[in-house]
Short mmCIF file of N, CA and C in Angstrom, two decimals:
data_model
loop_
_atom_site.label_atom_id
_atom_site.label_comp_id
_atom_site.label_asym_id
_atom_site.label_seq_id
_atom_site.Cartn_x
_atom_site.Cartn_y
_atom_site.Cartn_z
N MET A 258 90.12 84.98 123.14
CA MET A 258 91.56 84.96 123.30
C MET A 258 91.97 83.57 123.82
N ALA A 259 92.99 82.99 123.22
CA ALA A 259 93.46 81.66 123.59
C ALA A 259 94.12 81.70 124.97
N GLU A 260 94.10 80.56 125.63
CA GLU A 260 94.70 80.47 126.96
C GLU A 260 96.21 80.71 126.88
N GLY A 261 96.72 81.50 127.81
CA GLY A 261 98.15 81.78 127.85
C GLY A 261 98.58 82.94 126.98
N LYS A 262 97.67 83.47 126.18
CA LYS A 262 98.00 84.59 125.31
C LYS A 262 97.84 85.90 126.04
N SER A 263 98.70 86.87 125.72
CA SER A 263 98.54 88.22 126.26
C SER A 263 97.38 88.89 125.55
N ASP A 264 96.79 89.90 126.19
CA ASP A 264 95.63 90.56 125.59
C ASP A 264 95.99 91.33 124.32
N TRP A 265 97.25 91.61 124.09
CA TRP A 265 97.66 92.38 122.93
C TRP A 265 98.15 91.52 121.77
N GLU A 266 98.32 90.23 121.97
CA GLU A 266 98.87 89.37 120.91
C GLU A 266 97.99 89.31 119.67
N ASP A 267 96.68 89.16 119.85
CA ASP A 267 95.78 89.14 118.69
C ASP A 267 95.82 90.47 117.95
N ARG A 268 95.90 91.55 118.69
CA ARG A 268 95.98 92.88 118.07
C ARG A 268 97.29 93.00 117.28
N PHE A 269 98.39 92.52 117.86
CA PHE A 269 99.68 92.56 117.16
C PHE A 269 99.60 91.82 115.83
N TRP A 270 99.12 90.58 115.84
CA TRP A 270 99.10 89.78 114.61
C TRP A 270 98.11 90.32 113.58
N SER A 271 97.12 91.10 114.03
CA SER A 271 96.19 91.69 113.06
C SER A 271 96.88 92.75 112.20
N PHE A 272 98.04 93.22 112.60
CA PHE A 272 98.79 94.22 111.84
C PHE A 272 99.87 93.61 110.96
N VAL A 273 99.90 92.28 110.87
CA VAL A 273 100.90 91.58 110.06
C VAL A 273 100.23 91.00 108.83
N GLN A 274 100.80 91.29 107.66
CA GLN A 274 100.30 90.74 106.39
C GLN A 274 101.32 89.73 105.89
N LYS A 275 100.93 88.45 105.85
CA LYS A 275 101.86 87.39 105.44
C LYS A 275 101.77 87.16 103.94
N GLU A 276 102.95 87.08 103.29
CA GLU A 276 103.00 86.78 101.86
C GLU A 276 102.62 85.32 101.64
N GLU A 277 102.06 85.05 100.47
CA GLU A 277 101.70 83.68 100.12
C GLU A 277 102.96 82.83 99.96
N GLY A 278 102.85 81.57 100.25
CA GLY A 278 103.95 80.65 100.05
C GLY A 278 104.89 80.58 101.24
N GLU A 279 105.61 79.49 101.28
CA GLU A 279 106.55 79.29 102.38
C GLU A 279 107.78 80.17 102.18
N GLY A 280 108.24 80.79 103.23
CA GLY A 280 109.44 81.60 103.16
C GLY A 280 109.23 83.04 102.76
N GLY A 281 107.98 83.46 102.63
CA GLY A 281 107.71 84.85 102.27
C GLY A 281 107.84 85.79 103.46
N CYS A 282 107.95 87.07 103.16
CA CYS A 282 108.04 88.07 104.22
C CYS A 282 106.69 88.24 104.92
N TRP A 283 106.73 88.64 106.16
CA TRP A 283 105.55 89.00 106.93
C TRP A 283 105.65 90.49 107.15
N TRP A 284 104.79 91.25 106.49
CA TRP A 284 104.89 92.71 106.48
C TRP A 284 104.16 93.35 107.64
N TRP A 285 104.84 94.25 108.33
CA TRP A 285 104.23 95.07 109.38
C TRP A 285 103.49 96.20 108.68
N THR A 286 102.20 96.34 108.96
CA THR A 286 101.36 97.29 108.21
C THR A 286 100.98 98.53 109.01
N ARG A 287 101.50 98.66 110.21
CA ARG A 287 101.13 99.81 111.04
C ARG A 287 102.28 100.80 111.16
N HIS A 288 102.39 101.44 112.31
CA HIS A 288 103.32 102.54 112.51
C HIS A 288 104.78 102.11 112.40
N LEU A 289 105.61 103.06 111.91
CA LEU A 289 107.05 102.85 111.78
C LEU A 289 107.78 103.88 112.62
N ASP A 290 108.97 103.51 113.10
CA ASP A 290 109.80 104.50 113.78
C ASP A 290 110.59 105.29 112.73
N THR A 291 111.42 106.21 113.17
CA THR A 291 112.14 107.06 112.22
C THR A 291 113.14 106.29 111.37
N GLY A 292 113.52 105.10 111.79
CA GLY A 292 114.44 104.27 111.02
C GLY A 292 113.73 103.35 110.04
N GLY A 293 112.40 103.35 110.04
CA GLY A 293 111.64 102.50 109.13
C GLY A 293 111.26 101.15 109.69
N TYR A 294 111.55 100.90 110.96
CA TYR A 294 111.18 99.64 111.60
C TYR A 294 109.78 99.76 112.20
N GLY A 295 109.02 98.65 112.16
CA GLY A 295 107.70 98.64 112.75
C GLY A 295 107.76 98.84 114.25
N ILE A 296 106.79 99.58 114.78
CA ILE A 296 106.69 99.76 116.23
C ILE A 296 105.29 99.38 116.69
N PHE A 297 105.22 98.88 117.91
CA PHE A 297 103.96 98.41 118.48
C PHE A 297 103.93 98.78 119.96
N HIS A 298 102.78 99.28 120.40
CA HIS A 298 102.62 99.68 121.80
C HIS A 298 101.98 98.55 122.58
N ALA A 299 102.68 98.09 123.62
CA ALA A 299 102.17 97.02 124.48
C ALA A 299 102.77 97.19 125.87
N ASN A 300 101.99 96.89 126.87
CA ASN A 300 102.43 96.95 128.26
C ASN A 300 103.02 98.31 128.62
N GLY A 301 102.42 99.38 128.10
CA GLY A 301 102.81 100.73 128.49
C GLY A 301 104.02 101.31 127.79
N ARG A 302 104.56 100.62 126.78
CA ARG A 302 105.71 101.18 126.07
C ARG A 302 105.74 100.69 124.62
N TYR A 303 106.59 101.33 123.81
CA TYR A 303 106.74 100.94 122.42
C TYR A 303 107.85 99.92 122.27
N HIS A 304 107.63 98.97 121.35
CA HIS A 304 108.59 97.91 121.07
C HIS A 304 108.76 97.80 119.56
N GLN A 305 109.92 97.33 119.12
CA GLN A 305 110.10 97.08 117.69
C GLN A 305 109.33 95.81 117.34
N ALA A 306 108.54 95.91 116.26
CA ALA A 306 107.64 94.82 115.89
C ALA A 306 108.38 93.53 115.57
N HIS A 307 109.53 93.61 114.90
CA HIS A 307 110.24 92.38 114.56
C HIS A 307 110.78 91.67 115.81
N ARG A 308 111.11 92.43 116.85
CA ARG A 308 111.58 91.81 118.09
C ARG A 308 110.42 91.11 118.81
N ILE A 309 109.22 91.70 118.74
CA ILE A 309 108.06 91.06 119.37
C ILE A 309 107.73 89.75 118.66
N ALA A 310 107.68 89.79 117.32
CA ALA A 310 107.36 88.57 116.56
C ALA A 310 108.38 87.47 116.85
N PHE A 311 109.65 87.84 116.89
CA PHE A 311 110.70 86.87 117.18
C PHE A 311 110.50 86.28 118.58
N ALA A 312 110.23 87.13 119.56
CA ALA A 312 110.04 86.67 120.93
C ALA A 312 108.82 85.77 121.07
N LEU A 313 107.74 86.10 120.38
CA LEU A 313 106.52 85.30 120.48
C LEU A 313 106.69 83.91 119.87
N LEU A 314 107.45 83.82 118.78
CA LEU A 314 107.53 82.55 118.06
C LEU A 314 108.82 81.77 118.27
N ARG A 315 109.90 82.45 118.69
CA ARG A 315 111.18 81.74 118.81
C ARG A 315 111.85 81.92 120.17
N GLY A 316 111.37 82.85 120.97
CA GLY A 316 111.97 83.07 122.28
C GLY A 316 112.56 84.46 122.39
N THR A 317 112.75 84.90 123.60
CA THR A 317 113.21 86.26 123.83
C THR A 317 114.64 86.47 123.35
N VAL A 318 114.94 87.74 123.09
CA VAL A 318 116.26 88.15 122.63
C VAL A 318 116.86 89.06 123.69
N SER A 319 118.11 88.89 123.98
CA SER A 319 118.80 89.75 124.93
C SER A 319 118.77 91.19 124.41
N PRO A 320 118.52 92.17 125.27
CA PRO A 320 118.50 93.57 124.83
C PRO A 320 119.83 94.01 124.21
N SER A 321 120.92 93.34 124.55
CA SER A 321 122.22 93.71 123.99
C SER A 321 122.45 93.11 122.60
N LYS A 322 121.58 92.21 122.17
CA LYS A 322 121.71 91.56 120.86
C LYS A 322 120.89 92.30 119.81
N PHE A 323 121.31 92.15 118.57
CA PHE A 323 120.58 92.69 117.43
C PHE A 323 119.85 91.55 116.75
N LEU A 324 118.75 91.87 116.08
CA LEU A 324 118.11 90.91 115.19
C LEU A 324 118.42 91.38 113.77
N LEU A 325 119.14 90.55 113.03
CA LEU A 325 119.60 90.92 111.71
C LEU A 325 118.65 90.38 110.65
N HIS A 326 118.17 91.27 109.78
CA HIS A 326 117.29 90.86 108.69
C HIS A 326 118.10 90.17 107.60
N GLN A 327 117.64 89.01 107.19
CA GLN A 327 118.31 88.27 106.12
C GLN A 327 117.61 88.45 104.78
N CYS A 328 116.46 89.11 104.78
CA CYS A 328 115.73 89.34 103.54
C CYS A 328 116.02 90.76 103.02
N ASP A 329 115.92 90.92 101.72
CA ASP A 329 116.19 92.22 101.10
C ASP A 329 115.03 92.64 100.20
N VAL A 330 113.84 92.20 100.52
CA VAL A 330 112.66 92.48 99.71
C VAL A 330 112.11 93.86 100.05
N LYS A 331 111.64 94.58 99.04
CA LYS A 331 111.05 95.89 99.27
C LYS A 331 109.54 95.74 99.43
N TRP A 332 108.99 96.47 100.39
CA TRP A 332 107.55 96.50 100.63
C TRP A 332 106.86 97.24 99.48
N GLN A 333 107.39 98.40 99.13
CA GLN A 333 106.88 99.21 98.02
C GLN A 333 108.08 99.79 97.30
N PRO A 334 107.96 100.12 96.01
CA PRO A 334 109.09 100.73 95.31
C PRO A 334 109.57 101.99 96.02
N GLY A 335 110.88 102.12 96.14
CA GLY A 335 111.47 103.30 96.76
C GLY A 335 111.51 103.26 98.27
N GLU A 336 111.05 102.19 98.88
CA GLU A 336 111.03 102.09 100.35
C GLU A 336 112.04 101.05 100.81
N ILE A 337 112.57 101.26 101.99
CA ILE A 337 113.46 100.27 102.60
C ILE A 337 112.56 99.22 103.23
N GLY A 338 112.20 98.21 102.46
CA GLY A 338 111.18 97.27 102.87
C GLY A 338 111.56 96.26 103.91
N TYR A 339 112.80 95.77 103.87
CA TYR A 339 113.16 94.68 104.77
C TYR A 339 112.94 95.02 106.23
N ARG A 340 112.95 96.29 106.57
CA ARG A 340 112.76 96.69 107.96
C ARG A 340 111.32 96.45 108.42
N ARG A 341 110.40 96.34 107.49
CA ARG A 341 109.00 96.04 107.83
C ARG A 341 108.77 94.55 108.05
N CYS A 342 109.70 93.71 107.62
CA CYS A 342 109.51 92.27 107.73
C CYS A 342 109.64 91.83 109.19
N VAL A 343 108.64 91.06 109.65
CA VAL A 343 108.66 90.56 111.03
C VAL A 343 108.68 89.02 111.07
N ASN A 344 108.97 88.40 109.93
CA ASN A 344 109.04 86.94 109.89
C ASN A 344 110.26 86.48 110.69
N PRO A 345 110.06 85.74 111.78
CA PRO A 345 111.18 85.31 112.61
C PRO A 345 112.18 84.43 111.85
N ASN A 346 111.73 83.77 110.78
CA ASN A 346 112.63 82.93 109.99
C ASN A 346 113.57 83.77 109.13
N HIS A 347 113.31 85.06 109.01
CA HIS A 347 114.17 85.97 108.25
C HIS A 347 115.09 86.75 109.17
N LEU A 348 115.08 86.44 110.46
CA LEU A 348 115.86 87.17 111.45
C LEU A 348 116.83 86.23 112.16
N VAL A 349 118.04 86.71 112.40
CA VAL A 349 119.01 85.96 113.19
C VAL A 349 119.60 86.89 114.24
N GLU A 350 119.91 86.31 115.39
CA GLU A 350 120.54 87.10 116.46
C GLU A 350 121.99 87.37 116.10
N GLY A 351 122.45 88.56 116.46
CA GLY A 351 123.84 88.88 116.20
C GLY A 351 124.34 90.03 117.06
N GLU A 352 125.63 90.24 117.00
CA GLU A 352 126.29 91.32 117.73
C GLU A 352 126.29 92.59 116.89
N ALA A 353 126.62 93.70 117.51
CA ALA A 353 126.66 94.99 116.83
C ALA A 353 127.65 94.97 115.66
N ARG A 354 128.80 94.34 115.84
CA ARG A 354 129.81 94.30 114.78
C ARG A 354 129.29 93.56 113.54
N ARG A 355 128.67 92.42 113.76
CA ARG A 355 128.12 91.67 112.62
C ARG A 355 127.04 92.48 111.93
N ASN A 356 126.20 93.15 112.71
CA ASN A 356 125.15 93.98 112.14
C ASN A 356 125.75 95.06 111.23
N ALA A 357 126.80 95.73 111.71
CA ALA A 357 127.44 96.79 110.92
C ALA A 357 128.08 96.24 109.66
N LEU A 358 128.75 95.10 109.76
CA LEU A 358 129.41 94.50 108.60
C LEU A 358 128.40 94.08 107.54
N GLU A 359 127.31 93.43 107.97
CA GLU A 359 126.28 93.02 107.01
C GLU A 359 125.59 94.21 106.38
N ARG A 360 125.34 95.23 107.18
CA ARG A 360 124.69 96.44 106.67
C ARG A 360 125.53 97.06 105.56
N GLU A 361 126.82 97.18 105.77
CA GLU A 361 127.71 97.77 104.76
C GLU A 361 127.84 96.87 103.54
N ALA A 362 127.96 95.56 103.76
CA ALA A 362 128.11 94.62 102.65
C ALA A 362 126.89 94.63 101.73
N LYS A 363 125.72 94.88 102.30
CA LYS A 363 124.48 94.90 101.51
C LYS A 363 124.14 96.30 101.01
N GLY A 364 125.03 97.26 101.26
CA GLY A 364 124.79 98.62 100.78
C GLY A 364 123.70 99.35 101.54
N ARG A 365 123.49 98.96 102.78
CA ARG A 365 122.46 99.58 103.60
C ARG A 365 123.00 100.70 104.48
N GLY A 366 124.30 100.94 104.42
CA GLY A 366 124.93 101.92 105.30
C GLY A 366 124.60 103.34 104.90
N TYR A 367 125.10 104.27 105.68
CA TYR A 367 124.84 105.68 105.44
C TYR A 367 125.95 106.36 104.67
N HIS A 368 126.87 105.57 104.08
CA HIS A 368 127.99 106.15 103.37
C HIS A 368 127.88 105.80 101.89
N GLY A 369 128.43 106.64 101.06
CA GLY A 369 128.51 106.35 99.64
C GLY A 369 127.27 106.73 98.87
N PRO A 370 127.16 106.23 97.64
CA PRO A 370 126.11 106.67 96.72
C PRO A 370 124.69 106.33 97.15
N ARG A 371 124.51 105.33 97.99
CA ARG A 371 123.15 104.94 98.38
C ARG A 371 122.65 105.70 99.59
N ARG A 372 123.41 106.66 100.05
CA ARG A 372 123.00 107.43 101.22
C ARG A 372 121.66 108.10 100.95
N LEU A 373 120.79 108.07 101.91
CA LEU A 373 119.45 108.63 101.74
C LEU A 373 119.48 110.15 101.81
N GLY A 374 118.78 110.79 100.92
CA GLY A 374 118.76 112.25 100.86
C GLY A 374 118.31 112.94 102.14
N PRO A 375 117.17 112.55 102.74
CA PRO A 375 116.67 113.26 103.92
C PRO A 375 117.62 113.23 105.11
N ILE A 376 118.55 112.28 105.15
CA ILE A 376 119.47 112.19 106.27
C ILE A 376 120.51 113.31 106.20
N ILE A 377 120.83 113.75 104.98
CA ILE A 377 121.83 114.80 104.82
C ILE A 377 121.21 116.12 105.24
N LYS A 378 121.85 116.79 106.16
CA LYS A 378 121.32 118.06 106.65
C LYS A 378 122.33 119.17 106.35
N LYS A 379 121.83 120.31 105.96
CA LYS A 379 122.70 121.46 105.72
C LYS A 379 123.16 122.01 107.06
N PRO A 380 124.41 122.49 107.13
CA PRO A 380 124.86 123.08 108.39
C PRO A 380 124.03 124.31 108.74
N GLN A 381 123.68 124.40 109.99
CA GLN A 381 122.90 125.53 110.47
C GLN A 381 123.83 126.52 111.16
N PRO A 382 123.56 127.83 111.03
CA PRO A 382 124.41 128.80 111.72
C PRO A 382 124.27 128.64 113.23
N ARG A 383 125.39 128.78 113.92
CA ARG A 383 125.37 128.65 115.38
C ARG A 383 124.76 129.88 116.00
N LYS A 384 124.08 129.65 117.07
CA LYS A 384 123.54 130.76 117.84
C LYS A 384 124.65 131.37 118.67
N ALA A 385 124.49 132.62 119.04
CA ALA A 385 125.53 133.32 119.79
C ALA A 385 125.87 132.61 121.08
N TRP A 386 124.88 132.08 121.81
CA TRP A 386 125.16 131.43 123.08
C TRP A 386 125.93 130.14 122.87
N GLU A 387 125.70 129.41 121.75
CA GLU A 387 126.46 128.21 121.47
C GLU A 387 127.93 128.54 121.25
N GLU A 388 128.17 129.58 120.47
CA GLU A 388 129.54 129.97 120.18
C GLU A 388 130.27 130.38 121.46
N ARG A 389 129.57 131.06 122.33
CA ARG A 389 130.17 131.52 123.58
C ARG A 389 130.64 130.33 124.42
N PHE A 390 129.87 129.23 124.46
CA PHE A 390 130.21 128.10 125.31
C PHE A 390 131.08 127.07 124.63
N TRP A 391 130.93 126.87 123.32
CA TRP A 391 131.63 125.80 122.64
C TRP A 391 132.96 126.22 122.04
N LEU A 392 133.18 127.49 121.81
CA LEU A 392 134.39 127.92 121.13
C LEU A 392 135.44 128.51 122.06
N ARG A 393 135.40 128.18 123.31
CA ARG A 393 136.40 128.72 124.26
C ARG A 393 137.71 128.01 124.14
#
């Protein structure tokens, strides 16, 4: 392990597959959260992989800031691939509003024809105790 490196840094980078050529995506190859973003366990908790890569190579990000993906490449057909990309050069810091606007402009939102099927849930019948408390 190189001097100044955390004990988990080598393990983190072993899970990243870099595309050939300059400007290619760096794919997270391990676990994903329910939103499709890479997750990594370090220092007793889980972190989003793209935030770790950004922090290691470009500096820390405020917890109130978002890291916005600028790439739209798919990892595999039918998958939301850009969320696996951890290349810090494909990420920019931004506010929640900018994140929402870019998401909608790129058709990544949860509205309209591109809405993902598994997100749509059928209404479930209410239990008697729920009706008693919520319908007063």
